[in-house]
């Protein structure tokens, strides 16, 4: 059944429509692959009974010609998305065995369109991290290894389970979320395609909140086309999320193969960092050449406030997180650790329920929002955010259609290798991705090459607001030129 798991969504869609196989067969093949890959720790909950029931139901619909755009496609769901009657934990002890009585809007749209749920995917606790090492279920392992080495590498984070599962052929695609890079960075570390849509494109309703003004849901898939197929189902206006935008959802797949001739691609000089590995720099130049060969025009641009993006993000995101996480108090759901008073119960619950990184964020956030420090930190970071957004707007106003950058400053690193002594070492992973969240723009990470140790590297394309289509067109040009990358199976 290996051939059933190595197909793309587009290929499986054809096979299902031609009745070459059923959704149940496709689903069973993936369930077997998941079982054989537990060493990767990508899934925190497998839902085989539910998967088979969904597959049987959709097979019956396909037989009647009522399939839907994702009919029969088995997907993995990041454990940040509330799934009705299926445990949802955000990979935090504080949510305990929380079983939501409701379904997130994004996942409900996937099921509406016929997709099948295989289970819930591991992530960094409350999506705080860049390596999937902060999960209460333990780290996810990247299916990629350095050539000639069996050191376990991280898949990136926070959507590490999503990226690892998609790369290891455990699911055909996955949902993910991106607050500062959590879709694009793990995609780059695993040679998968990750899309962070424009803020407001996908509903945040029913997704565990981290930093509400930055959070966006998006897909991780194996090809640009598959990501476009998933995006169409995930996007859309939702009256239950007041920040979701009422705009028609385009047929993103139609953008694939569209000419990019005459498009202006900005190359921002501030993304050329001191000490950036030569391979990353080389890949960036190569990517630009591919776009040029396809008819695009390259222009040097400047995004002068880039250097303030990371520090400003690490004020805004913890501030919002400290407020969002105030709801976990042991009263309504999840973990409760008793105490002699209600105050002590709150303290005991939060001390035991939150991991180190989450506690660090809550403390930073509480500090920067406190009276006397609010203006100096939070307000100032918000002003910086406006300037970052303006940098991009100025470039777009000059006719730039999209911006090309590396996705990450390095390839995947080893489990336990980074951030132990200094958390900033981990935060630096987001250097190329946070600006996009701060400005609310769409971004795509596409696999583009390998480093000297045989590990995948990705390129990022940043687009104008709500112009994901251009990113799909350009992303496919990169994909065509770079080829596709699949890890050698060792698990
Ligand atoms: N790595 C970043 C952080 O830890 C971004 C995480 C994310 O996008 N969810 O905040």
Coordinates of C-alpha atoms and ligand atoms in Angstrom, one line a residue:
X1 CA 0.0 0.0 0.0
X2 CA 3.1 2.3 0.0
X3 CA 2.0 3.8 -3.3
X4 CA -1.2 4.9 -1.7
X5 CA 0.6 7.0 0.8
X6 CA 3.2 8.6 -1.5
X7 CA 0.6 10.2 -3.8
X8 CA -0.2 13.9 -3.7
X9 CA -3.7 15.1 -2.8
X10 CA -4.2 16.0 -6.5
X11 CA -3.3 12.5 -7.5
X12 CA -5.4 10.9 -4.8
X13 CA -8.4 13.1 -5.9
X14 CA -8.1 11.6 -9.4
X15 CA -7.7 8.1 -8.1
X16 CA -10.8 8.4 -5.9
X17 CA -12.8 9.9 -8.7
X18 CA -11.8 7.1 -11.1
X19 CA -12.6 4.5 -8.5
X20 CA -9.0 3.2 -8.6
X21 CA -9.2 2.9 -4.8
X22 CA -11.6 3.9 -2.1
X23 CA -11.2 6.4 0.7
X24 CA -11.3 3.5 3.2
X25 CA -8.3 1.9 1.4
X26 CA -6.5 5.2 1.4
X27 CA -7.3 5.8 5.0
X28 CA -6.2 2.3 6.1
X29 CA -2.9 2.8 4.3
X30 CA -2.3 6.0 6.2
X31 CA -3.4 4.5 9.5
X32 CA -0.8 1.6 9.0
X33 CA 1.9 4.2 8.2
X34 CA 1.1 6.1 11.4
X35 CA 1.3 3.0 13.4
X36 CA 4.7 2.1 11.9
X37 CA 6.0 5.6 12.6
X38 CA 5.4 6.1 16.3
X39 CA 9.1 6.8 16.7
X40 CA 8.5 10.2 15.2
X41 CA 6.0 11.1 17.9
X42 CA 4.1 13.2 15.3
X43 CA 0.6 12.2 16.4
X44 CA -0.6 12.7 20.0
X45 CA -3.9 11.0 19.4
X46 CA -4.7 8.6 16.6
X47 CA -8.4 8.3 15.8
X48 CA -8.6 5.2 13.6
X49 CA -12.3 4.4 14.3
X50 CA -13.4 7.9 13.5
X51 CA -11.2 7.9 10.4
X52 CA -12.7 4.7 9.1
X53 CA -16.2 5.8 9.8
X54 CA -15.6 9.1 8.0
X55 CA -14.0 7.3 5.1
X56 CA -16.9 4.9 4.7
X57 CA -19.4 7.7 4.8
X58 CA -17.5 9.7 2.1
X59 CA -17.1 6.5 0.0
X60 CA -20.9 6.3 -0.1
X61 CA -21.2 9.9 -1.1
X62 CA -18.5 9.5 -3.8
X63 CA -20.5 6.6 -5.2
X64 CA -23.5 8.9 -5.5
X65 CA -21.3 11.6 -7.1
X66 CA -21.6 13.9 -4.1
X67 CA -18.0 14.0 -3.1
X68 CA -16.8 17.6 -2.4
X69 CA -13.4 19.1 -3.2
X70 CA -11.5 17.1 -0.6
X71 CA -13.6 13.9 -0.8
X72 CA -11.9 11.0 0.9
X73 CA -8.5 12.7 1.6
X74 CA -7.0 11.7 4.9
X75 CA -5.6 14.6 6.9
X76 CA -3.9 15.3 10.2
X77 CA -5.0 18.0 12.5
X78 CA -2.7 20.1 14.8
X79 CA -3.8 19.7 18.4
X80 CA -4.5 23.4 18.6
X81 CA -7.7 23.0 16.6
X82 CA -10.8 22.1 18.7
X83 CA -12.3 18.9 17.3
X84 CA -15.8 18.0 18.6
X85 CA -15.8 14.9 20.9
X86 CA -12.0 14.4 20.2
X87 CA -9.5 15.3 22.9
X88 CA -7.8 18.7 22.2
X89 CA -4.9 19.8 24.4
X90 CA -2.7 22.3 22.7
X91 CA -0.1 19.8 23.9
X92 CA -0.3 21.4 27.4
X93 CA -0.9 19.5 30.7
X94 CA -3.2 22.3 31.7
X95 CA -5.9 21.2 29.2
X96 CA -5.7 17.7 30.6
X97 CA -8.2 15.5 28.8
X98 CA -10.3 18.4 27.5
X99 CA -12.8 17.2 25.0
X100 CA -14.4 20.1 23.2
X101 CA -18.2 20.0 22.6
X102 CA -17.6 22.1 19.4
X103 CA -15.5 22.0 16.2
X104 CA -13.2 24.8 14.9
X105 CA -14.5 26.6 11.8
X106 CA -11.4 25.6 9.8
X107 CA -11.7 21.9 10.5
X108 CA -15.5 21.9 10.1
X109 CA -14.9 23.3 6.6
X110 CA -12.5 20.5 5.8
X111 CA -15.1 17.9 6.9
X112 CA -17.8 19.8 4.9
X113 CA -15.6 19.3 1.8
X114 CA -15.2 15.6 2.5
X115 CA -11.8 15.2 4.2
X116 CA -11.1 12.4 6.7
X117 CA -9.5 13.0 10.1
X118 CA -6.6 10.6 11.0
X119 CA -5.9 12.1 14.4
X120 CA -4.4 15.0 16.3
X121 CA -0.8 16.2 15.7
X122 CA 1.9 17.2 18.2
X123 CA 2.9 20.8 18.5
X124 CA 4.8 23.1 20.9
X125 CA 2.8 23.8 24.0
X126 CA 0.3 26.5 23.1
X127 CA 2.3 26.8 19.9
X128 CA 5.1 28.5 21.7
X129 CA 8.4 27.3 20.2
X130 CA 10.4 26.7 17.1
X131 CA 11.4 23.1 17.6
X132 CA 8.4 21.2 18.9
X133 CA 10.4 20.4 22.1
X134 CA 8.0 22.2 24.5
X135 CA 5.1 19.8 24.0
X136 CA 3.9 18.0 27.1
X137 CA 3.9 14.8 24.9
X138 CA 7.6 15.1 24.2
X139 CA 9.5 16.2 21.1
X140 CA 8.6 15.3 17.5
X141 CA 11.4 13.8 15.5
X142 CA 12.1 15.0 11.9
X143 CA 12.0 12.2 9.3
X144 CA 15.1 13.9 7.8
X145 CA 18.6 13.0 9.1
X146 CA 22.0 14.4 8.3
X147 CA 23.8 12.2 5.8
X148 CA 25.6 9.3 7.5
X149 CA 24.2 10.3 11.0
X150 CA 21.4 9.0 13.1
X151 CA 21.1 12.0 15.4
X152 CA 17.5 12.9 16.0
X153 CA 16.7 16.3 14.5
X154 CA 13.8 18.6 15.3
X155 CA 11.1 19.2 12.7
X156 CA 10.8 22.9 13.7
X157 CA 7.9 24.3 15.4
X158 CA 5.4 24.9 16.6
X159 CA 3.6 22.8 13.9
X160 CA 6.3 20.1 14.1
X161 CA 3.8 17.2 14.2
X162 CA 2.1 18.6 11.1
X163 CA 5.4 19.0 9.2
X164 CA 6.9 15.7 10.3
X165 CA 3.7 13.7 9.5
X166 CA 3.3 15.2 6.0
X167 CA 7.0 14.7 5.2
X168 CA 6.9 11.1 6.4
X169 CA 3.8 10.3 4.4
X170 CA 1.6 9.7 7.4
X171 CA -1.1 12.0 6.1
X172 CA -1.7 13.8 2.8
X173 CA -1.8 17.2 4.3
X174 CA -2.3 18.8 7.7
X175 CA -3.6 21.9 9.4
X176 CA -1.2 24.2 11.1
X177 CA -1.0 27.6 12.7
X178 CA 1.5 30.4 12.4
X179 CA 1.9 33.2 14.9
X180 CA 5.6 34.0 14.2
X181 CA 6.7 31.3 11.7
X182 CA 5.1 28.1 13.0
X183 CA 3.9 26.9 9.6
X184 CA 6.8 28.2 7.4
X185 CA 9.8 27.2 9.6
X186 CA 8.7 23.6 10.1
X187 CA 7.8 23.3 6.4
X188 CA 11.4 24.5 5.6
X189 CA 12.9 22.0 8.0
X190 CA 11.0 19.0 6.5
X191 CA 10.9 19.9 2.8
X192 CA 7.2 20.5 2.9
X193 CA 5.1 23.4 1.6
X194 CA 3.6 25.7 4.3
X195 CA 1.3 28.6 3.8
X196 CA 0.6 31.4 6.3
X197 CA -2.4 33.2 4.9
X198 CA -3.2 36.9 5.2
X199 CA -4.4 37.7 8.7
X200 CA -8.2 37.4 8.5
X201 CA -8.3 34.9 5.6
X202 CA -9.0 31.9 7.8
X203 CA -11.2 31.9 10.9
X204 CA -9.5 31.6 14.2
X205 CA -12.7 30.4 15.9
X206 CA -12.1 27.2 17.8
X207 CA -8.3 27.4 17.6
X208 CA -6.6 27.6 20.9
X209 CA -5.5 31.3 21.1
X210 CA -1.8 32.2 21.5
X211 CA -1.5 35.8 20.3
X212 CA -4.8 36.7 18.7
X213 CA -3.5 39.6 16.5
X214 CA -0.9 37.4 14.9
X215 CA -2.4 33.9 14.8
X216 CA -3.4 32.4 11.5
X217 CA -4.3 28.9 10.4
X218 CA -2.9 27.5 7.2
X219 CA -2.0 24.2 5.5
X220 CA 1.2 22.1 5.3
X221 CA 1.3 19.9 2.3
X222 CA 3.8 18.1 0.0
X223 CA 3.3 20.3 -3.1
X224 CA 2.3 23.8 -3.8
X225 CA -0.8 22.6 -5.6
X226 CA -1.9 20.5 -2.6
X227 CA -1.4 23.5 -0.4
X228 CA -3.6 25.5 -2.7
X229 CA -6.3 22.8 -2.7
X230 CA -6.3 22.7 1.1
X231 CA -6.3 26.5 1.4
X232 CA -9.5 26.8 -0.6
X233 CA -11.4 24.7 2.0
X234 CA -9.7 26.3 5.0
X235 CA -10.3 30.0 4.0
X236 CA -13.5 31.9 4.2
X237 CA -15.4 34.4 6.2
X238 CA -16.8 33.4 9.6
X239 CA -19.1 35.7 11.6
X240 CA -17.9 33.9 14.7
X241 CA -14.5 35.5 14.3
X242 CA -14.8 39.3 14.1
X243 CA -11.3 39.5 12.5
X244 CA -12.1 37.2 9.7
X245 CA -12.6 39.1 6.4
X246 CA -15.7 38.9 4.3
X247 CA -14.1 38.3 0.9
X248 CA -14.7 35.7 -1.7
X249 CA -12.3 32.7 -1.6
X250 CA -10.6 32.4 -4.9
X251 CA -9.9 29.1 -6.6
X252 CA -6.2 29.0 -5.5
X253 CA -5.4 26.0 -7.6
X254 CA -6.1 28.0 -10.7
X255 CA -3.1 30.2 -9.9
X256 CA -0.8 27.2 -10.4
X257 CA 0.9 27.4 -13.7
X258 CA -0.1 31.0 -14.3
X259 CA 2.6 33.1 -15.9
X260 CA 4.8 35.2 -13.6
X261 CA 6.2 37.2 -16.5
X262 CA 6.7 40.8 -15.6
X263 CA 6.1 40.3 -11.9
X264 CA 8.4 42.4 -9.7
X265 CA 10.1 40.4 -7.0
X266 CA 11.7 42.3 -4.2
X267 CA 15.0 41.1 -2.7
X268 CA 15.3 42.8 0.7
X269 CA 18.8 43.7 1.7
X270 CA 18.1 43.6 5.4
X271 CA 17.6 39.8 5.2
X272 CA 21.2 39.3 4.3
X273 CA 22.5 38.6 7.8
X274 CA 26.0 38.5 9.1
X275 CA 27.0 35.0 9.7
X276 CA 24.3 33.5 7.5
X277 CA 25.4 30.1 6.2
X278 CA 26.8 30.3 2.7
X279 CA 24.4 27.6 1.6
X280 CA 21.4 29.7 2.6
X281 CA 22.7 32.7 0.7
X282 CA 23.5 30.6 -2.3
X283 CA 20.0 29.1 -2.3
X284 CA 18.5 32.5 -2.1
X285 CA 20.5 33.7 -5.2
X286 CA 19.5 30.5 -7.0
X287 CA 15.8 31.0 -6.2
X288 CA 16.0 34.6 -7.5
X289 CA 17.5 33.2 -10.8
X290 CA 14.7 30.7 -11.2
X291 CA 12.1 33.4 -10.9
X292 CA 14.0 35.6 -13.3
X293 CA 14.2 32.7 -15.8
X294 CA 10.4 32.4 -15.6
X295 CA 10.1 36.1 -16.6
X296 CA 9.9 37.9 -13.3
X297 CA 11.9 41.0 -12.7
X298 CA 14.2 41.2 -9.6
X299 CA 14.4 44.5 -7.7
X300 CA 16.5 45.4 -4.7
X301 CA 14.3 46.6 -1.9
X302 CA 14.8 47.9 1.7
X303 CA 12.7 47.0 4.7
X304 CA 14.5 49.2 7.2
X305 CA 12.7 48.2 10.4
X306 CA 13.4 44.5 9.9
X307 CA 15.9 44.4 12.8
X308 CA 13.3 45.5 15.3
X309 CA 10.8 42.8 14.3
X310 CA 12.0 40.0 16.5
X311 CA 12.3 42.1 19.7
X312 CA 8.9 43.7 19.0
X313 CA 7.3 40.3 18.3
X314 CA 8.7 38.9 21.6
X315 CA 6.8 41.8 23.4
X316 CA 3.5 41.7 21.5
X317 CA 3.2 37.9 21.4
X318 CA 3.8 37.2 25.1
X319 CA 1.6 40.2 26.0
X320 CA -1.3 38.7 24.2
X321 CA -0.5 35.2 25.4
X322 CA -0.5 36.3 29.0
X323 CA -4.0 37.7 28.5
X324 CA -5.3 34.7 26.5
X325 CA -3.9 32.2 28.9
X326 CA -5.5 33.8 32.0
X327 CA -8.5 31.6 31.3
X328 CA -6.7 28.4 32.4
X329 CA -7.4 28.6 36.1
X330 CA -8.5 25.1 37.0
X331 CA -12.1 26.2 37.3
X332 CA -13.9 25.5 34.0
X333 CA -11.9 22.8 32.3
X334 CA -8.7 20.9 32.2
X335 CA -6.3 20.3 35.1
X336 CA -7.2 21.3 38.6
X337 CA -4.6 21.1 41.4
X338 CA -6.4 21.8 44.8
X339 CA -5.2 24.3 47.3
X340 CA -6.4 25.7 50.7
X341 CA -8.0 28.8 49.0
X342 CA -9.2 29.6 45.5
X343 CA -6.1 31.7 45.0
X344 CA -3.8 28.8 46.0
X345 CA -5.8 26.5 43.7
X346 CA -5.1 28.9 40.7
X347 CA -1.5 29.1 41.6
X348 CA -1.0 25.3 42.0
X349 CA -2.9 24.6 38.8
X350 CA -1.0 27.1 36.7
X351 CA 2.4 26.2 38.2
X352 CA 1.9 22.5 37.5
X353 CA -0.1 22.8 34.2
X354 CA 2.1 25.1 32.3
X355 CA 5.6 24.1 31.0
X356 CA 8.7 26.3 31.4
X357 CA 8.4 28.2 28.1
X358 CA 4.8 29.0 28.6
X359 CA 5.5 30.3 32.1
X360 CA 8.3 32.4 30.7
X361 CA 5.9 34.0 28.1
X362 CA 3.2 34.6 30.7
X363 CA 5.7 36.3 33.0
X364 CA 7.2 38.5 30.1
X365 CA 3.7 39.3 28.9
X366 CA 2.5 40.3 32.4
X367 CA 5.5 42.4 32.9
X368 CA 5.3 44.4 29.6
X369 CA 1.6 45.0 30.2
X370 CA 2.0 46.1 33.8
X371 CA 1.4 49.7 34.9
X372 CA 4.5 51.8 34.5
X373 CA 6.0 49.5 31.8
X374 CA 3.1 49.4 29.3
X375 CA 4.2 52.5 27.5
X376 CA 7.9 51.7 27.4
X377 CA 7.4 48.1 26.1
X378 CA 4.0 47.2 24.8
X379 CA 3.0 50.6 23.3
X380 CA 6.4 51.0 21.8
X381 CA 6.4 47.5 20.2
X382 CA 3.0 48.3 18.7
X383 CA 4.5 51.5 17.1
X384 CA 7.4 49.4 15.7
X385 CA 4.8 47.0 14.3
X386 CA 3.2 49.9 12.4
X387 CA 6.5 50.9 11.0
X388 CA 7.3 47.3 9.9
X389 CA 3.9 47.1 8.1
X390 CA 4.7 50.4 6.4
X391 CA 8.0 49.2 5.1
X392 CA 6.1 46.5 3.2
X393 CA 3.4 48.8 2.1
X394 CA 6.0 51.2 0.6
X395 CA 7.5 48.4 -1.4
X396 CA 4.1 47.2 -2.7
X397 CA 3.2 50.8 -3.6
X398 CA 6.3 50.8 -5.8
X399 CA 4.9 47.9 -7.8
X400 CA 6.6 45.0 -6.0
X401 CA 4.3 41.9 -6.4
X402 CA 6.1 39.6 -3.9
X403 CA 9.3 39.4 -1.9
X404 CA 11.8 36.5 -1.9
X405 CA 13.7 35.6 1.3
X406 CA 15.2 32.5 2.8
X407 CA 12.6 30.8 5.1
X408 CA 15.0 30.0 7.9
X409 CA 18.6 31.0 8.9
X410 CA 19.7 27.3 9.0
X411 CA 18.5 23.8 8.4
X412 CA 17.0 21.6 11.1
X413 CA 19.1 21.2 14.2
X414 CA 19.4 18.4 16.8
X415 CA 16.9 17.6 19.5
X416 CA 18.2 19.4 22.7
X417 CA 20.8 21.3 20.7
X418 CA 19.4 24.9 20.9
X419 CA 17.9 27.2 23.4
X420 CA 18.9 25.3 26.6
X421 CA 21.0 28.1 28.1
X422 CA 19.6 31.0 26.2
X423 CA 16.0 31.1 24.9
X424 CA 17.0 33.9 22.4
X425 CA 19.0 31.3 20.5
X426 CA 15.7 29.5 19.8
X427 CA 13.8 32.8 19.1
X428 CA 16.4 33.6 16.3
X429 CA 14.8 30.9 14.2
X430 CA 11.9 33.2 13.5
X431 CA 14.1 36.1 12.1
X432 CA 12.8 35.8 8.5
X433 CA 9.2 34.9 9.4
X434 CA 7.9 37.1 12.2
X435 CA 7.9 40.3 10.1
X436 CA 5.1 38.7 8.0
X437 CA 2.9 38.1 11.0
X438 CA 3.6 41.6 12.4
X439 CA 2.4 43.0 9.1
X440 CA -0.5 40.6 8.6
X441 CA 0.8 39.5 5.2
X442 CA 0.6 36.1 3.5
X443 CA 3.8 34.0 3.2
X444 CA 4.7 30.6 1.7
X445 CA 7.7 28.4 2.4
X446 CA 8.7 26.1 -0.5
X447 CA 11.4 23.5 -0.4
X448 CA 14.3 24.7 -2.6
X449 CA 17.4 22.7 -2.0
X450 CA 19.6 20.9 0.5
X451 CA 22.6 21.9 2.7
X452 CA 26.0 20.2 2.6
X453 CA 24.7 17.6 5.1
X454 CA 21.7 16.7 2.9
X455 CA 19.1 18.5 4.9
X456 CA 16.3 20.5 3.2
X457 CA 16.3 24.3 3.1
X458 CA 13.3 26.4 2.1
X459 CA 12.7 29.7 0.4
X460 CA 10.0 32.1 1.5
X461 CA 7.8 34.3 -0.7
X462 CA 5.8 37.2 1.0
X463 CA 2.8 38.6 -0.8
X464 CA 0.5 41.5 -0.8
X465 CA -2.6 41.3 1.5
X466 CA -5.0 38.7 0.2
X467 CA -2.9 37.9 -2.8
X468 CA -2.1 34.3 -1.9
X469 CA -2.7 33.4 -5.5
X470 CA 0.6 35.2 -6.6
X471 CA 2.4 33.2 -3.9
X472 CA 1.0 29.9 -5.3
X473 CA 2.1 30.9 -8.9
X474 CA 5.6 31.9 -7.8
X475 CA 5.9 29.0 -5.4
X476 CA 5.2 26.5 -8.1
X477 CA 8.0 28.1 -10.2
X478 CA 10.4 27.4 -7.3
X479 CA 9.1 23.9 -6.9
X480 CA 9.4 23.1 -10.6
X481 CA 13.0 24.3 -10.6
X482 CA 14.1 22.8 -7.3
X483 CA 12.3 19.4 -7.6
X484 CA 10.7 17.6 -4.8
X485 CA 12.5 16.1 -1.8
X486 CA 11.5 13.0 0.2
X487 CA 13.3 11.7 3.3
X488 CA 14.8 8.2 3.3
X489 CA 12.7 6.0 5.4
X490 CA 14.5 4.8 8.6
X491 CA 11.7 4.6 11.2
Ligands
LIG1 N1 8.5 30.4 17.3 C1 7.7 31.5 17.6 C2 7.3 31.5 19.0 O1 7.7 30.7 19.7 C3 6.4 31.4 16.7 C4 5.5 30.3 17.1 C5 4.3 30.3 16.3 O2 4.3 30.8 15.1 N2 3.2 29.7 16.8 O3 6.6 32.4 19.5

